[in-house]
Tab-separated table of C-alpha atoms in Angstrom:
chain	number	residue	atom	x	y	z
B	1	UNK	CA	80.691	3.521	6.219
B	2	UNK	CA	82.731	5.455	8.778
B	3	UNK	CA	86.354	4.332	9.037
B	4	UNK	CA	86.406	4.775	12.811
B	5	UNK	CA	83.598	3.699	15.118
B	6	UNK	CA	82.846	3.058	18.747
B	7	UNK	CA	81.822	-0.430	19.846
B	8	UNK	CA	81.953	-3.040	22.591
B	9	UNK	CA	83.386	-6.531	22.140
B	10	UNK	CA	80.483	-8.948	22.487
B	11	UNK	CA	82.116	-12.327	21.790
B	12	UNK	CA	85.310	-14.140	20.751
B	13	UNK	CA	85.607	-15.883	17.376
B	14	UNK	CA	86.936	-19.420	16.971
B	15	UNK	CA	90.179	-17.851	15.709
B	16	UNK	CA	90.534	-15.940	18.976
B	17	UNK	CA	89.541	-12.501	17.681
B	18	UNK	CA	87.153	-10.110	19.386
B	19	UNK	CA	83.801	-9.590	17.649
B	20	UNK	CA	82.325	-6.088	17.419
B	21	UNK	CA	79.344	-4.650	15.551
B	22	UNK	CA	79.685	-1.575	13.370
B	23	UNK	CA	76.780	0.905	13.594
B	24	UNK	CA	75.821	-0.264	10.096
B	25	UNK	CA	75.319	-3.803	11.438
B	26	UNK	CA	78.394	-5.334	9.807
B	27	UNK	CA	80.515	-7.606	11.993
B	28	UNK	CA	84.216	-6.877	12.466
B	29	UNK	CA	86.945	-9.075	13.935
B	30	UNK	CA	89.582	-7.402	16.111
B	31	UNK	CA	92.861	-8.866	17.459
B	32	UNK	CA	93.979	-8.133	21.005
B	33	UNK	CA	90.504	-7.629	22.441
B	34	UNK	CA	88.212	-9.523	24.807
B	35	UNK	CA	84.561	-9.600	25.768
B	36	UNK	CA	83.764	-6.407	27.666
B	37	UNK	CA	86.427	-4.245	26.019
B	38	UNK	CA	84.941	-1.013	24.729
B	39	UNK	CA	86.644	1.640	22.658
B	40	UNK	CA	87.327	3.184	19.275
B	41	UNK	CA	88.038	0.867	16.347
B	42	UNK	CA	89.448	1.558	12.882
B	43	UNK	CA	88.445	-0.501	9.834
B	44	UNK	CA	91.421	-2.231	8.209
B	45	UNK	CA	89.732	-4.373	5.555
B	46	UNK	CA	86.250	-5.385	4.475
B	47	UNK	CA	84.523	-8.317	2.837
B	48	UNK	CA	80.897	-8.428	1.768
B	49	UNK	CA	79.602	-9.822	5.076
B	50	UNK	CA	82.335	-8.989	7.570
B	51	UNK	CA	85.567	-7.078	8.036
B	52	UNK	CA	88.697	-6.708	10.131
B	53	UNK	CA	89.387	-3.768	12.408
B	54	UNK	CA	91.981	-2.631	14.919
B	55	UNK	CA	91.526	-1.197	18.384
B	56	UNK	CA	92.984	2.319	18.432
B	57	UNK	CA	91.692	3.502	21.823
B	58	UNK	CA	90.596	1.314	24.746
B	59	UNK	CA	88.079	3.268	26.817
B	60	UNK	CA	86.636	0.524	29.046
B	61	UNK	CA	88.612	-2.642	29.778
B	62	UNK	CA	87.259	-6.137	30.167
B	63	UNK	CA	87.198	-7.182	33.846
B	64	UNK	CA	89.354	-10.207	32.977
B	65	UNK	CA	92.181	-8.248	31.343
B	66	UNK	CA	95.628	-8.590	32.932
B	67	UNK	CA	99.056	-7.130	32.212
B	68	UNK	CA	100.954	-9.467	29.842
B	69	UNK	CA	104.077	-11.036	31.346
B	70	UNK	CA	106.059	-10.758	28.125
B	71	UNK	CA	107.611	-7.455	27.006
B	72	UNK	CA	107.352	-8.578	23.368
B	73	UNK	CA	103.592	-9.125	23.536
B	74	UNK	CA	101.492	-6.838	21.370
B	75	UNK	CA	99.572	-6.342	18.159
B	76	UNK	CA	101.403	-3.433	16.581
B	77	UNK	CA	103.898	-3.772	13.746
B	78	UNK	CA	107.036	-5.510	15.011
B	79	UNK	CA	105.360	-7.068	18.051
B	80	UNK	CA	105.604	-10.830	18.469
B	81	UNK	CA	101.908	-11.736	18.549
B	82	UNK	CA	102.731	-15.360	19.341
B	83	UNK	CA	100.666	-15.368	22.540
B	84	UNK	CA	97.600	-13.324	21.514
B	85	UNK	CA	95.628	-14.117	24.691
B	86	UNK	CA	98.355	-13.259	27.208
B	87	UNK	CA	96.379	-10.161	28.237
B	88	UNK	CA	93.502	-12.363	29.537
B	89	UNK	CA	93.163	-14.269	32.833
B	90	UNK	CA	94.034	-17.922	32.243
B	91	UNK	CA	90.741	-19.296	33.612
B	92	UNK	CA	88.860	-17.137	31.090
B	93	UNK	CA	91.002	-18.588	28.309
B	94	UNK	CA	89.884	-22.063	29.391
B	95	UNK	CA	86.228	-20.978	29.437
B	96	UNK	CA	86.562	-19.691	25.872
B	97	UNK	CA	88.247	-22.870	24.645
B	98	UNK	CA	85.594	-25.052	26.256
B	99	UNK	CA	82.945	-22.962	24.528
B	100	UNK	CA	84.711	-23.353	21.168
B	101	UNK	CA	84.672	-27.154	21.454
B	102	UNK	CA	81.142	-27.448	22.821
B	103	UNK	CA	79.547	-25.152	20.248
B	104	UNK	CA	81.418	-26.671	17.309
B	105	UNK	CA	80.510	-30.233	18.295
B	106	UNK	CA	76.850	-29.349	18.872
B	107	UNK	CA	76.614	-27.567	15.508
B	108	UNK	CA	77.990	-30.704	13.858
B	109	UNK	CA	75.565	-32.880	15.871
B	110	UNK	CA	78.407	-35.088	17.048
B	111	UNK	CA	77.734	-35.140	20.798
B	112	UNK	CA	75.384	-38.104	21.091
B	113	UNK	CA	75.871	-38.158	24.880
B	114	UNK	CA	76.037	-35.223	27.282
B	115	UNK	CA	78.765	-37.080	29.167
B	116	UNK	CA	81.017	-37.540	26.134
B	117	UNK	CA	82.594	-34.074	26.390
B	118	UNK	CA	84.918	-33.974	29.398
B	119	UNK	CA	86.148	-30.864	31.280
B	120	UNK	CA	89.247	-29.316	29.717
B	121	UNK	CA	92.625	-30.192	31.215
B	122	UNK	CA	94.300	-26.915	32.184
B	123	UNK	CA	98.030	-26.603	31.635
B	124	UNK	CA	99.934	-26.960	34.945
B	125	UNK	CA	102.139	-24.059	33.816
B	126	UNK	CA	101.223	-20.951	31.850
B	127	UNK	CA	104.885	-19.929	31.473
B	128	UNK	CA	107.981	-22.072	30.991
B	129	UNK	CA	106.035	-24.998	29.539
B	130	UNK	CA	107.095	-25.120	25.894
B	131	UNK	CA	109.881	-27.544	24.982
B	132	UNK	CA	110.484	-26.561	21.347
B	133	UNK	CA	110.379	-23.548	19.051
B	134	UNK	CA	111.120	-22.405	15.531
B	135	UNK	CA	112.847	-19.041	15.133
B	136	UNK	CA	113.403	-16.963	12.018
B	137	UNK	CA	116.667	-15.115	11.362
B	138	UNK	CA	118.086	-12.853	8.668
B	139	UNK	CA	121.572	-12.825	10.171
B	140	UNK	CA	120.920	-9.566	12.005
B	141	UNK	CA	117.894	-10.505	14.095
B	142	UNK	CA	116.324	-13.639	15.510
B	143	UNK	CA	112.721	-14.045	16.588
B	144	UNK	CA	109.256	-15.046	15.483
B	145	UNK	CA	107.160	-13.725	12.608
B	146	UNK	CA	105.285	-10.603	13.638
B	147	UNK	CA	101.527	-11.188	13.661
B	148	UNK	CA	99.763	-10.184	10.451
B	149	UNK	CA	103.001	-9.400	8.644
B	150	UNK	CA	105.975	-10.913	6.898
B	151	UNK	CA	108.513	-9.353	9.243
B	152	UNK	CA	110.719	-10.801	11.958
B	153	UNK	CA	109.696	-9.732	15.455
B	154	UNK	CA	113.045	-9.720	17.232
B	155	UNK	CA	112.977	-11.201	20.735
B	156	UNK	CA	115.506	-11.253	23.541
B	157	UNK	CA	113.676	-13.870	25.569
B	158	UNK	CA	110.557	-16.053	25.332
B	159	UNK	CA	108.819	-16.676	28.639
B	160	UNK	CA	106.710	-19.623	27.490
B	161	UNK	CA	109.857	-21.650	26.689
B	162	UNK	CA	111.290	-23.917	29.340
B	163	UNK	CA	114.674	-23.137	30.883
B	164	UNK	CA	116.671	-25.315	28.479
B	165	UNK	CA	115.124	-23.689	25.401
B	166	UNK	CA	115.569	-20.198	26.848
B	167	UNK	CA	119.261	-20.964	27.364
B	168	UNK	CA	119.515	-22.147	23.748
B	169	UNK	CA	117.954	-18.869	22.595
B	170	UNK	CA	120.535	-16.900	24.614
B	171	UNK	CA	123.290	-18.856	22.878
B	172	UNK	CA	121.817	-18.194	19.452
B	173	UNK	CA	121.550	-14.463	20.128
B	174	UNK	CA	125.252	-14.363	21.042
B	175	UNK	CA	126.055	-15.470	17.483
B	176	UNK	CA	124.460	-12.348	15.970
B	177	UNK	CA	125.283	-10.753	13.620
B	178	UNK	CA	126.049	-13.803	11.497
B	179	UNK	CA	126.975	-13.823	7.812
B	180	UNK	CA	126.163	-17.529	7.703
B	181	UNK	CA	122.567	-16.856	8.743
B	182	UNK	CA	121.818	-14.316	6.013
B	183	UNK	CA	118.898	-15.280	3.801
B	184	UNK	CA	119.658	-16.444	0.284
B	185	UNK	CA	118.391	-14.362	-2.673
B	186	UNK	CA	114.613	-14.529	-2.974
B	187	UNK	CA	114.111	-15.436	0.690
B	188	UNK	CA	113.380	-13.232	3.699
B	189	UNK	CA	114.944	-15.433	6.349
B	190	UNK	CA	116.271	-18.819	7.426
B	191	UNK	CA	114.747	-20.855	10.238
B	192	UNK	CA	116.288	-22.439	13.308
B	193	UNK	CA	114.462	-25.157	15.229
B	194	UNK	CA	115.317	-25.962	18.823
B	195	UNK	CA	114.009	-28.381	21.416
B	196	UNK	CA	115.065	-29.289	24.920
B	197	UNK	CA	116.601	-32.543	23.737
B	198	UNK	CA	119.222	-30.689	21.670
B	199	UNK	CA	122.594	-29.387	22.731
B	200	UNK	CA	123.725	-26.043	21.318
B	201	UNK	CA	126.364	-27.580	19.037
B	202	UNK	CA	123.729	-29.813	17.402
B	203	UNK	CA	121.545	-26.908	16.238
B	204	UNK	CA	121.639	-26.442	12.467
B	205	UNK	CA	120.229	-23.862	10.097
B	206	UNK	CA	117.053	-24.879	8.209
B	207	UNK	CA	117.044	-28.344	9.779
B	208	UNK	CA	113.690	-29.677	10.931
B	209	UNK	CA	113.566	-31.624	14.169
B	210	UNK	CA	111.374	-34.670	14.698
B	211	UNK	CA	107.915	-33.655	15.911
B	212	UNK	CA	107.258	-33.723	19.638
B	213	UNK	CA	104.337	-32.518	21.735
B	214	UNK	CA	105.048	-28.959	22.860
B	215	UNK	CA	104.105	-29.280	26.539
B	216	UNK	CA	105.686	-32.292	28.253
B	217	UNK	CA	103.450	-32.102	31.344
B	218	UNK	CA	100.345	-32.286	29.169
B	219	UNK	CA	101.967	-34.875	26.944
B	220	UNK	CA	102.375	-37.166	29.954
B	221	UNK	CA	98.663	-36.771	30.732
B	222	UNK	CA	97.790	-37.569	27.117
B	223	UNK	CA	99.937	-40.692	27.195
B	224	UNK	CA	98.308	-41.692	30.484
B	225	UNK	CA	94.881	-41.265	28.847
B	226	UNK	CA	95.868	-43.587	25.995
B	227	UNK	CA	97.408	-46.050	28.459
B	228	UNK	CA	94.124	-46.239	30.338
B	229	UNK	CA	92.139	-46.751	27.133
B	230	UNK	CA	94.409	-49.483	25.767
B	231	UNK	CA	94.685	-51.268	29.119
B	232	UNK	CA	90.915	-51.382	29.568
B	233	UNK	CA	89.785	-52.476	26.121
B	234	UNK	CA	87.085	-55.123	26.211
B	235	UNK	CA	87.807	-58.603	24.923
B	236	UNK	CA	85.841	-57.762	21.771
B	237	UNK	CA	87.928	-54.673	21.076
B	238	UNK	CA	91.378	-56.066	21.815
B	239	UNK	CA	93.614	-56.980	18.913
B	240	UNK	CA	96.274	-55.755	16.492
B	241	UNK	CA	96.799	-51.989	16.337
B	242	UNK	CA	97.520	-49.635	13.434
B	243	UNK	CA	99.083	-46.327	14.457
B	244	UNK	CA	99.165	-43.600	11.809
B	245	UNK	CA	101.439	-40.538	11.964
B	246	UNK	CA	103.452	-42.233	14.718
B	247	UNK	CA	106.369	-39.786	14.507
B	248	UNK	CA	109.288	-40.870	16.649
B	249	UNK	CA	107.118	-43.070	18.879
B	250	UNK	CA	105.600	-40.805	21.522
B	251	UNK	CA	102.381	-42.835	21.665
B	252	UNK	CA	103.889	-45.992	20.142
B	253	UNK	CA	105.730	-46.501	23.412
B	254	UNK	CA	102.387	-46.727	25.245
B	255	UNK	CA	100.988	-49.185	22.709
B	256	UNK	CA	104.101	-51.353	23.048
B	257	UNK	CA	103.950	-51.398	26.859
B	258	UNK	CA	100.237	-51.818	27.446
B	259	UNK	CA	99.009	-53.960	24.570
B	260	UNK	CA	99.886	-57.615	24.214
B	261	UNK	CA	99.098	-57.413	20.499
B	262	UNK	CA	101.246	-56.294	17.589
B	263	UNK	CA	101.324	-52.611	16.605
B	264	UNK	CA	102.037	-51.384	13.082
B	265	UNK	CA	103.534	-47.887	13.412
B	266	UNK	CA	103.299	-45.871	10.191
B	267	UNK	CA	105.162	-42.631	9.432
B	268	UNK	CA	106.522	-40.900	6.333
B	269	UNK	CA	109.443	-38.922	7.807
B	270	UNK	CA	112.737	-40.861	7.755
B	271	UNK	CA	114.283	-38.833	10.598
B	272	UNK	CA	111.355	-39.620	12.907
B	273	UNK	CA	111.383	-43.289	11.962
B	274	UNK	CA	115.072	-43.577	12.769
B	275	UNK	CA	114.374	-42.234	16.241
B	276	UNK	CA	111.500	-44.692	16.615
B	277	UNK	CA	113.657	-47.635	15.564
B	278	UNK	CA	116.288	-46.575	18.105
B	279	UNK	CA	113.707	-47.138	20.864
B	280	UNK	CA	113.645	-50.863	20.005
B	281	UNK	CA	110.047	-51.267	21.194
B	282	UNK	CA	108.602	-54.764	21.591
B	283	UNK	CA	105.622	-55.901	19.494
B	284	UNK	CA	106.088	-52.964	17.126
B	285	UNK	CA	106.533	-53.194	13.365
B	286	UNK	CA	107.631	-49.967	11.673
B	287	UNK	CA	106.467	-49.003	8.180
B	288	UNK	CA	107.504	-45.951	6.178
B	289	UNK	CA	104.597	-44.764	4.038
B	290	UNK	CA	102.922	-41.529	2.982
B	291	UNK	CA	99.548	-41.954	4.678
B	292	UNK	CA	97.972	-39.185	2.612
B	293	UNK	CA	98.506	-41.256	-0.560
B	294	UNK	CA	95.836	-43.936	-0.996
B	295	UNK	CA	98.414	-45.948	-2.923
B	296	UNK	CA	100.130	-46.575	0.446
B	297	UNK	CA	97.065	-48.068	2.088
B	298	UNK	CA	97.550	-51.460	0.463
B	299	UNK	CA	100.919	-51.854	2.203
B	300	UNK	CA	99.363	-50.949	5.533
B	301	UNK	CA	96.451	-53.348	5.026
B	302	UNK	CA	98.665	-56.254	3.996
B	303	UNK	CA	100.883	-55.677	7.044
B	304	UNK	CA	97.989	-55.597	9.534
B	305	UNK	CA	94.774	-56.895	7.856
B	306	UNK	CA	93.014	-57.848	11.119
B	307	UNK	CA	93.573	-54.556	12.947
B	308	UNK	CA	90.981	-53.929	15.652
B	309	UNK	CA	92.311	-50.602	16.951
B	310	UNK	CA	93.350	-47.467	15.047
B	311	UNK	CA	95.408	-44.736	16.733
B	312	UNK	CA	96.214	-41.548	14.830
B	313	UNK	CA	97.826	-38.210	15.633
B	314	UNK	CA	97.811	-36.366	12.297
B	315	UNK	CA	99.234	-32.896	11.615
B	316	UNK	CA	96.961	-29.863	11.929
B	317	UNK	CA	95.297	-30.559	8.547
B	318	UNK	CA	93.872	-33.817	9.889
B	319	UNK	CA	93.170	-36.921	7.778
B	320	UNK	CA	90.185	-36.167	5.552
B	321	UNK	CA	90.334	-39.597	3.897
B	322	UNK	CA	89.896	-41.478	7.174
B	323	UNK	CA	86.517	-42.949	6.202
B	324	UNK	CA	87.956	-44.380	2.974
B	325	UNK	CA	91.017	-45.635	4.823
B	326	UNK	CA	89.124	-47.624	7.444
B	327	UNK	CA	87.098	-49.426	4.782
B	328	UNK	CA	90.248	-51.533	4.418
B	329	UNK	CA	89.899	-52.752	8.009
B	330	UNK	CA	86.512	-54.431	8.564
B	331	UNK	CA	87.636	-55.804	11.959
B	332	UNK	CA	88.257	-52.323	13.374
B	333	UNK	CA	86.380	-51.677	16.642
B	334	UNK	CA	88.043	-48.640	18.217
B	335	UNK	CA	89.578	-45.383	16.990
B	336	UNK	CA	91.675	-43.125	19.215
B	337	UNK	CA	92.087	-39.823	17.395
B	338	UNK	CA	94.446	-37.119	18.715
B	339	UNK	CA	93.852	-33.768	17.029
B	340	UNK	CA	95.128	-30.187	17.283
B	341	UNK	CA	92.470	-28.656	15.014
B	342	UNK	CA	88.778	-28.570	15.921
B	343	UNK	CA	87.473	-27.883	12.361
B	344	UNK	CA	89.558	-30.625	10.760
B	345	UNK	CA	88.722	-33.086	13.521
B	346	UNK	CA	85.000	-32.424	13.026
B	347	UNK	CA	85.320	-32.789	9.255
B	348	UNK	CA	87.087	-36.125	9.663
B	349	UNK	CA	84.824	-37.804	12.203
B	350	UNK	CA	81.678	-36.467	10.513
B	351	UNK	CA	82.611	-38.666	7.563
B	352	UNK	CA	82.582	-41.850	9.667
B	353	UNK	CA	79.387	-43.842	9.201
B	354	UNK	CA	78.534	-46.324	11.934
B	355	UNK	CA	80.850	-44.855	14.558
B	356	UNK	CA	79.961	-43.137	17.833
B	357	UNK	CA	81.986	-40.569	19.745
B	358	UNK	CA	82.377	-42.189	23.169
B	359	UNK	CA	84.633	-39.572	24.734
B	360	UNK	CA	86.157	-36.213	23.857
B	361	UNK	CA	88.848	-34.839	26.154
B	362	UNK	CA	90.071	-31.262	25.459
B	363	UNK	CA	93.651	-30.554	26.528
B	364	UNK	CA	95.192	-27.100	26.776
B	365	UNK	CA	98.721	-27.487	25.458
B	366	UNK	CA	98.886	-23.918	24.248
B	367	UNK	CA	98.109	-21.313	26.950
B	368	UNK	CA	97.638	-17.730	25.716
B	369	UNK	CA	96.434	-18.897	22.288
B	370	UNK	CA	93.069	-20.112	20.929
B	371	UNK	CA	94.586	-23.503	20.086
B	372	UNK	CA	93.979	-26.749	21.972
B	373	UNK	CA	94.394	-30.507	21.658
B	374	UNK	CA	91.587	-33.068	21.488
B	375	UNK	CA	91.703	-36.708	22.582
B	376	UNK	CA	88.830	-38.678	21.105
B	377	UNK	CA	87.593	-42.229	21.536
B	378	UNK	CA	85.290	-43.569	18.838
B	379	UNK	CA	83.491	-46.917	18.997
B	380	UNK	CA	82.023	-48.877	16.123
B	381	UNK	CA	78.272	-49.310	16.589
B	382	UNK	CA	76.890	-52.823	16.618
B	383	UNK	CA	74.737	-52.062	13.576
B	384	UNK	CA	77.578	-50.395	11.642
B	385	UNK	CA	78.087	-51.494	8.020
B	386	UNK	CA	81.377	-53.277	7.416
B	387	UNK	CA	83.172	-53.374	4.095
B	388	UNK	CA	85.844	-55.850	3.227
């Protein structure tokens, strides 16, 4: 098989890579390309059924290509790679993300109604929207991890960060070089997490911040969506609420304000729970438990045995034991699932017997990347089996 070949990008994979066909018929995935790009590609690695290649000469450009705003954008060694779709018109990014969701849900046979899948919510901003970041530093440089490598891509600025976070980055760069930031033996770097709720003097090395949604404008829309759902529950569906992976209370606040019933907010991270307790929300009981351990489920059940609503916002890996978990709550009528991973979301809800996907709302929280958020409403069917 020839190492270099000419081809045209025919599609985009679910991981955001261009798809090209080698003259032999084998499929190759290529970063930094879009449908309509045509050029010379070089094979980088091969598996039995597919491979990975790199664009070495772009001869014909996709009509939706644009010049990236960021000087650090790129796919060569040392480039940031954190915004792999920045060279594509934003509307085309939304089209691709909508296609990802639609095709994945149809393949899984989870769209029982054509109206269940709603139009994607575009981000109001494509730059200056991100309110948090994690940088890597070796004491000489600070930046992100270069795509496809284990090297720091040094950055002077990051245009997707909001003004407060950009100012924090400027302050961090002024501290370089720093002996205190040098990696310990056996490690390549330390990490520094920032968010727009931190002041410069509060930033610490290798200290994780409580999770928060990355785009506050979109977060407000997501909270408004949940507010509407909770406020308009039918009499049959209203009742006590269990919230899993509640973090520091981003969605708990909505449950406290718009439900007259008790909410049990469950989280494993002490730092997040302290922030939640500081909110002093009404009708909210806080429980520290590792939700991924089935041994914790008994505590949750005994605290809220008659729960009628489940709200969960798990990490990217999802909650693959959700079907086993809800067997402990025979009174459950509604599930509101917030997900940032299409494959894990599909795996989880595919395991639910007797539940119907009433609504799926895609949300673009991550412009210039293939990632997106999903807001899902699931309703227990009348004929669903219930286990005590």
